[in-house]
């Protein structure tokens, strides 16, 4: 028994890595405790939140920006791949290695010890370091009456600010568009293999790299050093852009060249050290309307009127199909109950504990897989129904559900429109109480992880999940998907939910056991191509999607030596962008 326990908790480094000259140098820079080489210890950083797994020589945790710079320098000089990682909460595997077919060793640099946030301009902007999380940023801004680009969503699982910026992540808030900034400090390698630090933060910090980063480390930012015209801190054109409902292109998608700028949308193709972002006034006294219909055309009519005729944009407009409602009601119940009980602040810690528990139980072959999911699902069944009665009533009556959140000053205008619209057709709505509104949006959030729980607890009947996030054309009136019968028969259930006013849909297909997922996904994408849709919409390419040629050219411009996160977008993993043979 002692031998078994010792093997489970051993902190011994992998023999080859422990004697690597680079690993010894990294230990001198950050300290022995902050360089991991044991595969059991590095697994949480090598395996993606939902997808992705590969080898890594080491995982390094710098404690300062200067240390991060020195670590990146050492890795580039040693001709190793650098994979910059934030919270590793992405769902397309973009922040982890993928497979073992790289031509160089990988060093994962985790920024999660660098959690500083500097508030500037009285709170109208912030400067975030690599480990700052959305939840941390939300809590920092709340006393100032401000909030970040994203609120409930990725923040609940501990996502980092850098992850959102690097991936142009979207979100539920209609006015704000994808995460974006033109102001950052970053390092990149030129076509001769030389590493350079670039300060485009719009703050005078010095000239030497270590001086610049040391100043940021200490948070010594004089107001006189800030250039308030240095660039955009968010996509300030999106509110106008999304209102153009007759445009033949999507409102937002990851390969949109208008939203690719240095660190924004870089997908890890450079080393980010700091980003500067706008914040937003917190909305007071919002109103939520819960809308149900069996006619998708009427829901589209509502969308078009809201975007073209309302005096201001709503805060959010979230869609959920009845099937997704049902799956979330059963398989997202524990997420809903936990957030209601303890809020979102402690949820990242619980997710981390869940992951550690799963890693431990996986080492015992006599235990079934996904133990934490099984236990949580069983526990959730002990609780009574958790949604408001009026939501259950609409679930029984209507196939399509839209949750519309507006600022208090827009409430009367929204109510007047909905009264008149519902009097003419089969659509109905009710104005939520504050508690009903909070529960409606939380239920929609729980839908995002429900398919994963379903797969974990039905492994005998489920082959896997094909998960797509899709940007529909802004003028696409036929937004509701209809699959060919042959394709439909291979699926157990289809889950549709998303950011309806932006025409961004999340589509999770639970595949019936015995059916190959790759050809199913290929058919799905071909159908989307025919509709003029773009994908991915907000989760970025990772190792799941093939990047189009224009985006590949952008990656090459950022990283001509292909030393930062190679392979993203199914590009080559070879140095200097050499073609990779197909095995």
XYZ file of C-alpha atoms in Angstrom:
583
model
C 0.000 0.000 0.000
C 2.828 2.383 0.839
C 4.389 1.771 -2.579
C 1.087 2.538 -4.334
C 0.560 5.779 -2.415
C 4.145 6.831 -3.016
C 3.728 6.352 -6.754
C 0.503 8.351 -6.750
C 1.955 11.385 -5.029
C 5.554 11.203 -6.253
C 7.062 14.556 -7.227
C 10.089 12.999 -8.924
C 10.982 14.625 -12.235
C 11.038 12.675 -15.480
C 14.690 11.452 -15.783
C 15.427 12.916 -19.233
C 13.914 16.288 -18.455
C 15.623 16.613 -15.087
C 19.061 16.571 -16.734
C 18.224 18.780 -19.683
C 20.468 21.904 -19.647
C 17.484 24.128 -20.426
C 15.505 22.739 -17.489
C 18.429 23.450 -15.176
C 18.578 27.014 -16.513
C 14.827 27.476 -16.027
C 15.123 26.303 -12.434
C 17.806 28.911 -11.824
C 15.504 31.627 -13.187
C 12.262 30.814 -11.343
C 13.290 28.340 -8.624
C 13.025 24.558 -8.458
C 9.467 24.551 -7.120
C 8.179 26.422 -10.170
C 9.513 24.102 -12.871
C 7.518 20.887 -13.282
C 8.770 17.939 -15.315
C 7.036 14.914 -13.789
C 4.325 13.870 -16.307
C 1.815 13.418 -13.486
C 2.392 16.999 -12.340
C 2.402 18.502 -15.818
C -0.759 16.669 -16.948
C -3.194 19.476 -15.935
C -1.228 21.838 -18.206
C -0.772 19.355 -21.054
C -4.431 18.329 -21.217
C -7.082 20.770 -22.392
C -10.239 21.684 -20.515
C -12.319 19.764 -23.068
C -9.875 18.734 -25.794
C -6.172 18.299 -26.420
C -3.296 16.313 -24.906
C 0.408 16.093 -25.672
C 3.909 15.944 -24.271
C 5.932 18.780 -22.768
C 9.512 18.954 -21.573
C 8.531 21.208 -18.671
C 5.900 23.525 -17.273
C 7.307 26.793 -15.914
C 5.575 29.247 -13.553
C 7.349 32.622 -13.609
C 6.722 34.822 -10.586
C 7.485 38.139 -12.290
C 7.304 39.537 -15.802
C 11.094 39.796 -15.803
C 11.295 36.085 -15.039
C 8.808 35.379 -17.841
C 10.992 37.343 -20.262
C 14.101 35.439 -19.166
C 12.282 32.105 -19.509
C 11.080 32.929 -23.037
C 14.586 34.070 -23.975
C 16.111 30.826 -22.691
C 13.609 28.685 -24.581
C 14.096 30.525 -27.876
C 17.876 30.325 -27.584
C 17.613 26.589 -26.909
C 15.388 26.117 -30.009
C 12.408 24.863 -28.026
C 8.739 25.488 -28.707
C 7.134 28.031 -26.389
C 3.496 27.521 -25.463
C 2.118 30.462 -23.493
C -0.743 29.324 -21.280
C -3.191 31.241 -19.113
C -5.952 29.393 -17.233
C -6.289 26.562 -19.797
C -10.080 26.808 -19.916
C -10.446 26.902 -23.712
C -12.515 24.206 -25.378
C -10.673 23.710 -28.690
C -7.292 22.679 -27.273
C -5.544 25.882 -28.293
C -3.498 26.287 -25.116
C -2.109 22.759 -24.828
C 0.095 20.511 -26.950
C -1.743 18.234 -29.352
C -0.161 14.854 -29.977
C 3.504 13.952 -30.084
C 4.465 14.883 -33.652
C 6.325 18.133 -32.916
C 9.917 18.465 -34.144
C 11.132 20.167 -30.949
C 10.451 19.837 -27.252
C 7.680 22.030 -25.841
C 7.968 24.253 -22.791
C 4.645 25.435 -21.385
C 4.896 28.816 -19.670
C 1.982 29.321 -17.301
C 1.274 32.926 -16.330
C -1.055 32.129 -13.461
C 1.305 33.387 -10.749
C 1.122 36.835 -12.382
C -2.333 37.922 -11.254
C -1.902 41.678 -10.967
C -4.454 44.201 -12.227
C -3.714 47.934 -12.306
C -6.679 50.306 -12.449
C -6.011 53.512 -14.383
C -8.050 56.562 -15.267
C -10.284 56.194 -12.237
C -11.385 52.755 -13.421
C -12.235 53.466 -17.042
C -9.306 51.292 -18.077
C -7.227 48.492 -16.590
C -3.838 46.948 -17.264
C -3.831 43.188 -16.718
C -0.896 40.827 -16.346
C -0.911 37.210 -17.633
C -2.614 35.523 -14.669
C -5.445 38.018 -14.105
C -8.817 36.278 -14.348
C -12.175 37.609 -15.476
C -13.619 36.878 -12.054
C -10.786 38.795 -10.372
C -11.281 41.706 -12.767
C -15.027 41.746 -12.126
C -14.433 41.911 -8.366
C -11.793 44.634 -8.770
C -14.152 46.857 -10.756
C -17.376 46.275 -8.821
C -16.651 48.852 -6.057
C -16.030 51.421 -8.815
C -19.397 50.811 -10.456
C -17.653 49.360 -13.503
C -17.478 45.933 -15.113
C -15.237 44.139 -17.650
C -15.990 43.095 -21.213
C -17.309 39.701 -20.090
C -19.411 38.830 -17.069
C -21.069 35.497 -16.183
C -19.806 32.873 -18.599
C -16.110 32.035 -18.903
C -15.447 33.951 -15.685
C -17.193 31.189 -13.759
C -14.563 28.596 -14.624
C -11.602 30.835 -13.861
C -10.824 31.994 -17.400
C -7.994 34.499 -17.740
C -8.236 37.915 -19.356
C -5.334 36.996 -21.670
C -7.206 33.968 -22.980
C -10.110 36.139 -24.074
C -7.901 38.721 -25.781
C -5.663 36.135 -27.459
C -8.684 34.358 -28.906
C -10.972 37.322 -29.670
C -13.471 35.576 -27.416
C -17.041 36.746 -27.734
C -19.676 36.734 -25.056
C -23.294 37.407 -24.264
C -23.157 41.193 -24.032
C -24.471 42.616 -27.288
C -22.901 46.078 -27.188
C -19.304 44.989 -26.578
C -18.383 42.518 -29.289
C -15.330 40.250 -29.095
C -12.527 40.889 -26.611
C -10.141 43.286 -28.325
C -7.372 45.771 -27.646
C -4.692 47.589 -29.600
C -2.598 48.175 -26.475
C -0.256 45.512 -25.143
C 3.294 44.531 -24.269
C 4.460 41.441 -26.128
C 7.516 39.538 -27.306
C 7.906 37.971 -30.722
C 10.650 36.374 -32.779
C 11.695 37.869 -36.113
C 12.538 35.891 -39.252
C 16.177 35.619 -38.111
C 15.196 33.978 -34.845
C 15.828 37.009 -32.627
C 13.426 37.734 -29.762
C 12.189 41.325 -29.333
C 10.072 42.959 -26.637
C 7.539 45.480 -27.959
C 5.813 48.052 -25.740
C 2.585 49.179 -27.397
C 0.794 49.628 -24.086
C 0.629 53.393 -24.436
C 2.533 53.826 -21.179
C 6.100 55.100 -20.839
C 7.911 52.350 -18.941
C 11.529 52.702 -20.036
C 13.585 51.403 -22.940
C 15.330 48.196 -21.839
C 13.093 45.057 -21.720
C 13.869 44.305 -18.098
C 13.334 47.947 -17.138
C 9.955 47.991 -18.894
C 8.824 44.723 -17.325
C 10.281 45.532 -13.923
C 8.271 48.761 -13.837
C 5.108 46.797 -14.614
C 6.002 44.187 -12.003
C 6.026 46.885 -9.339
C 2.888 48.601 -10.644
C 4.589 51.982 -10.746
C 2.447 53.686 -13.378
C 2.440 57.450 -13.228
C -0.635 59.163 -14.658
C 1.674 61.414 -16.676
C 3.190 58.351 -18.367
C -0.139 57.265 -19.876
C -1.022 58.152 -23.452
C -4.827 58.248 -23.597
C -4.807 58.199 -27.395
C -2.607 55.139 -27.789
C -5.295 52.929 -29.319
C -8.599 51.183 -28.782
C -9.301 49.215 -25.611
C -12.363 47.495 -27.067
C -14.151 47.175 -30.397
C -16.047 50.455 -30.212
C -17.629 49.930 -33.656
C -19.373 46.671 -32.804
C -22.623 48.255 -31.595
C -23.068 49.840 -35.030
C -21.800 46.764 -36.859
C -24.231 44.327 -35.235
C -27.224 46.540 -36.079
C -26.664 46.034 -39.817
C -29.086 43.114 -40.092
C -29.065 43.167 -43.903
C -25.331 42.528 -44.228
C -24.383 39.285 -45.937
C -21.604 38.530 -43.433
C -21.568 37.461 -39.771
C -21.327 40.019 -36.984
C -18.299 38.368 -35.435
C -16.073 35.361 -36.023
C -12.527 34.448 -35.091
C -10.884 34.993 -38.478
C -12.345 38.461 -38.999
C -9.311 40.555 -40.051
C -10.887 43.693 -38.559
C -10.355 42.246 -35.076
C -6.846 40.848 -35.454
C -4.229 43.221 -34.063
C -0.953 42.104 -32.455
C -2.014 40.406 -29.198
C -5.724 40.507 -30.040
C -6.482 37.245 -31.798
C -2.843 36.133 -31.712
C -3.815 32.590 -30.573
C -0.571 32.271 -28.636
C 1.646 33.131 -31.619
C 3.578 35.583 -29.428
C 4.313 36.004 -25.727
C 1.939 38.499 -24.103
C 3.091 40.330 -20.972
C 0.376 42.948 -20.394
C -2.839 44.149 -22.016
C -4.742 47.396 -21.552
C -8.521 47.257 -21.767
C -11.548 49.483 -21.469
C -14.113 48.909 -18.724
C -17.832 49.708 -18.804
C -20.401 51.266 -16.483
C -22.244 48.565 -14.549
C -25.889 48.353 -15.590
C -28.315 49.235 -12.816
C -31.792 47.725 -12.436
C -31.891 45.647 -15.631
C -35.157 44.059 -16.773
C -35.467 40.544 -18.219
C -38.190 39.367 -20.597
C -38.647 35.648 -21.223
C -39.974 34.999 -24.739
C -41.345 31.739 -26.136
C -42.450 30.761 -29.625
C -42.929 27.782 -31.909
C -42.225 29.855 -34.998
C -38.511 30.567 -35.613
C -39.447 33.236 -38.153
C -41.148 35.274 -35.443
C -38.046 35.064 -33.275
C -36.005 36.385 -36.181
C -38.512 39.224 -36.660
C -38.016 40.140 -33.003
C -34.249 40.134 -33.459
C -34.345 42.367 -36.507
C -36.693 44.874 -34.880
C -34.643 45.090 -31.689
C -31.409 45.705 -33.587
C -32.816 48.220 -36.046
C -35.527 50.072 -34.118
C -34.674 50.109 -30.418
C -33.226 53.411 -29.265
C -30.375 51.524 -27.563
C -29.061 48.001 -27.770
C -30.145 45.514 -25.107
C -27.637 44.106 -22.670
C -28.075 40.525 -23.893
C -30.343 38.301 -25.934
C -29.737 34.627 -25.203
C -31.416 31.762 -27.067
C -32.033 28.189 -25.933
C -33.913 25.428 -27.724
C -36.304 23.177 -25.806
C -33.966 20.158 -26.112
C -31.072 22.168 -24.692
C -33.420 23.416 -21.967
C -34.170 19.811 -20.995
C -30.573 18.608 -21.042
C -29.436 21.635 -19.038
C -32.272 21.176 -16.558
C -31.056 17.656 -15.758
C -27.330 17.662 -16.509
C -26.488 21.264 -15.614
C -28.481 21.223 -12.394
C -25.504 20.913 -10.040
C -23.738 23.830 -11.769
C -26.873 25.922 -11.355
C -27.303 24.987 -7.684
C -23.646 25.525 -6.795
C -23.577 29.012 -8.327
C -26.846 29.920 -6.621
C -25.450 28.725 -3.295
C -21.931 30.175 -3.313
C -21.775 32.542 -6.299
C -19.105 32.475 -8.973
C -16.121 33.579 -6.914
C -15.301 30.115 -5.559
C -16.268 28.191 -8.688
C -12.768 28.201 -10.241
C -11.445 26.648 -7.039
C -14.130 23.953 -7.197
C -13.303 23.217 -10.833
C -9.636 22.856 -9.880
C -10.545 20.484 -7.049
C -12.778 18.486 -9.416
C -9.906 18.107 -11.878
C -7.514 16.966 -9.138
C -10.088 14.455 -7.898
C -10.518 13.045 -11.414
C -6.766 12.747 -11.920
C -6.480 10.835 -8.677
C -9.345 8.425 -9.373
C -8.073 7.779 -12.915
C -5.074 6.051 -11.369
C -7.270 3.331 -9.924
C -8.312 1.079 -12.832
C -11.161 -0.510 -10.884
C -12.979 2.836 -10.639
C -15.185 4.027 -13.518
C -14.102 7.077 -15.480
C -15.448 10.587 -14.851
C -16.029 9.881 -11.173
C -16.643 13.490 -10.199
C -19.303 13.890 -12.903
C -21.036 10.712 -11.809
C -21.068 11.763 -8.165
C -22.247 15.289 -8.893
C -24.976 14.021 -11.197
C -26.196 11.580 -8.574
C -26.183 14.304 -5.914
C -28.159 16.702 -8.114
C -31.037 14.226 -8.311
C -31.567 14.598 -4.576
C -32.744 18.181 -5.054
C -36.206 19.272 -6.213
C -36.921 21.075 -9.481
C -34.934 24.287 -9.443
C -36.369 26.541 -12.160
C -39.283 28.974 -11.880
C -42.748 27.586 -12.619
C -43.288 30.032 -15.489
C -40.138 28.773 -17.217
C -41.373 25.186 -17.001
C -44.720 26.310 -18.391
C -43.027 27.970 -21.390
C -40.868 24.874 -21.860
C -44.045 22.786 -22.270
C -45.668 25.273 -24.650
C -42.787 26.506 -26.810
C -39.854 25.045 -28.726
C -37.777 28.242 -28.898
C -36.858 30.445 -25.925
C -35.244 33.888 -25.891
C -34.077 35.716 -22.779
C -33.902 39.444 -23.421
C -32.093 41.623 -20.877
C -32.331 45.403 -21.193
C -31.237 48.359 -19.126
C -33.871 49.877 -16.859
C -34.260 52.912 -19.130
C -35.130 50.579 -22.051
C -37.710 48.519 -20.148
C -40.801 50.484 -21.215
C -39.766 50.515 -24.867
C -39.149 46.758 -24.860
C -42.418 46.024 -23.089
C -44.431 48.163 -25.535
C -42.877 46.400 -28.522
C -43.408 42.902 -27.105
C -47.030 43.654 -26.195
C -47.778 44.710 -29.751
C -45.790 41.905 -31.380
C -47.306 39.127 -29.284
C -50.823 40.397 -29.965
C -50.321 39.622 -33.676
C -48.932 36.065 -33.606
C -48.218 32.969 -31.554
C -45.247 34.341 -29.613
C -45.698 35.039 -25.901
C -43.570 36.559 -23.151
C -43.506 37.306 -19.468
C -41.582 39.961 -17.578
C -39.315 38.223 -15.097
C -38.962 39.080 -11.462
C -35.304 39.728 -10.535
C -35.042 36.159 -9.221
C -36.627 34.662 -12.337
C -34.340 36.693 -14.582
C -31.229 35.582 -12.706
C -32.330 31.947 -12.872
C -33.161 32.147 -16.580
C -29.704 33.401 -17.521
C -27.998 30.986 -15.144
C -29.914 28.110 -16.723
C -28.727 29.258 -20.139
C -25.142 29.332 -18.830
C -25.515 25.786 -17.446
C -26.459 24.553 -20.921
C -22.878 25.123 -22.092
C -21.522 22.235 -20.015
C -24.552 19.963 -20.008
C -23.526 17.991 -23.105
C -20.186 17.162 -21.471
C -21.977 15.817 -18.394
C -24.378 13.827 -20.590
C -21.433 12.202 -22.372
C -19.684 11.398 -19.102
C -22.742 9.652 -17.649
C -23.895 7.879 -20.859
C -20.622 6.526 -22.196
C -22.229 3.236 -23.221
C -24.581 4.931 -25.687
C -22.605 8.054 -26.637
C -19.715 7.941 -29.087
C -18.677 11.557 -28.471
C -19.768 15.152 -28.989
C -19.353 17.263 -32.091
C -19.369 20.813 -30.705
C -19.474 23.778 -33.065
C -19.724 27.498 -32.453
C -21.101 29.148 -35.530
C -21.465 32.714 -36.774
C -24.498 33.012 -39.032
C -24.838 35.785 -41.600
C -26.513 38.870 -40.171
C -29.155 38.718 -42.915
C -29.834 34.975 -42.550
C -33.540 34.689 -41.831
C -33.461 30.879 -41.921
C -31.299 30.580 -38.838
C -32.859 27.323 -37.604
C -30.855 24.354 -38.840
C -32.457 21.350 -40.536
C -30.168 18.341 -41.000
C -30.485 15.633 -43.661
C -32.290 12.582 -42.263
C -29.285 10.311 -42.738
C -27.133 12.621 -40.654
C -29.836 13.188 -38.084
C -30.197 9.445 -37.419
C -26.596 9.271 -36.206
C -27.337 11.704 -33.386
C -29.003 11.144 -30.020
C -29.870 14.784 -29.501
C -28.970 18.199 -30.934
C -28.437 21.095 -28.533
C -28.839 24.631 -29.840
C -28.184 27.715 -27.718
C -26.346 30.961 -28.226
C -26.102 34.725 -28.486
C -29.102 35.243 -30.707
C -28.906 38.982 -31.372
C -25.356 38.493 -32.661
C -26.437 35.386 -34.622
C -23.770 33.329 -32.859
C -24.992 29.798 -32.157
C -23.457 27.008 -30.105
C -24.413 23.663 -31.581
C -23.600 20.497 -29.626
C -24.375 17.205 -31.349
C -24.366 14.124 -29.124
C -23.334 11.292 -31.455
C -24.859 7.838 -31.167
C -22.445 5.024 -30.253
C -20.813 3.370 -33.235
C -20.815 6.425 -35.517
C -17.557 8.139 -36.427
C -17.491 11.792 -35.390
C -14.984 13.089 -37.971
C -17.164 12.470 -41.044
C -20.208 13.779 -39.185
C -18.376 17.006 -38.384
C -17.182 17.283 -41.990
C -20.787 17.038 -43.200
C -21.889 19.639 -40.650
C -19.203 22.087 -41.754
C -20.027 21.561 -45.430
C -23.650 22.445 -44.704
C -22.540 25.579 -42.842
C -20.337 26.554 -45.772
C -23.360 26.346 -48.056
C -25.211 28.743 -45.749
C -22.405 31.308 -45.758
C -21.759 30.804 -42.040
C -18.315 31.194 -40.476
C -16.747 29.036 -37.798
C -15.472 29.145 -35.168
C -17.351 32.195 -33.963
C -15.698 32.846 -30.599
C -13.742 29.826 -29.273
C -10.962 30.116 -31.873
C -9.429 27.416 -34.030
C -7.321 25.523 -31.521
C -6.513 22.071 -32.852
C -10.094 21.366 -33.967
C -10.603 23.707 -36.934
C -8.476 24.294 -40.037
C -7.525 27.970 -40.286
C -8.211 29.611 -43.659
C -5.233 30.745 -45.717
C -5.600 34.425 -44.785
C -5.447 33.574 -41.094
C -2.457 31.302 -41.654
C -0.678 34.227 -43.289
C -1.488 36.317 -40.214
C 0.030 33.626 -37.978
C 3.168 33.561 -40.146
C 3.517 37.319 -39.865
C 3.290 37.148 -36.076
C 5.615 34.162 -35.758
C 7.831 33.665 -38.851
C 9.916 30.935 -37.157
C 6.870 28.961 -35.971
C 8.206 28.724 -32.440
C 5.103 29.913 -30.532
C 2.226 27.417 -30.289
C 2.772 25.751 -33.673
C 0.023 23.567 -35.098
C -2.844 25.904 -34.213
C -5.515 25.882 -36.904
C -4.150 22.542 -38.177
C -1.040 24.295 -39.490
C 2.385 22.684 -39.603
C 4.184 22.021 -36.317
C 7.624 22.227 -37.945
C 10.160 25.013 -37.435
C 10.159 27.813 -39.993
C 6.774 26.642 -41.304
C 8.213 23.644 -43.112
C 5.562 21.344 -44.523
C 4.571 18.499 -42.241
C 4.230 15.058 -43.773
C 0.956 13.244 -43.230
C 1.454 9.973 -41.391
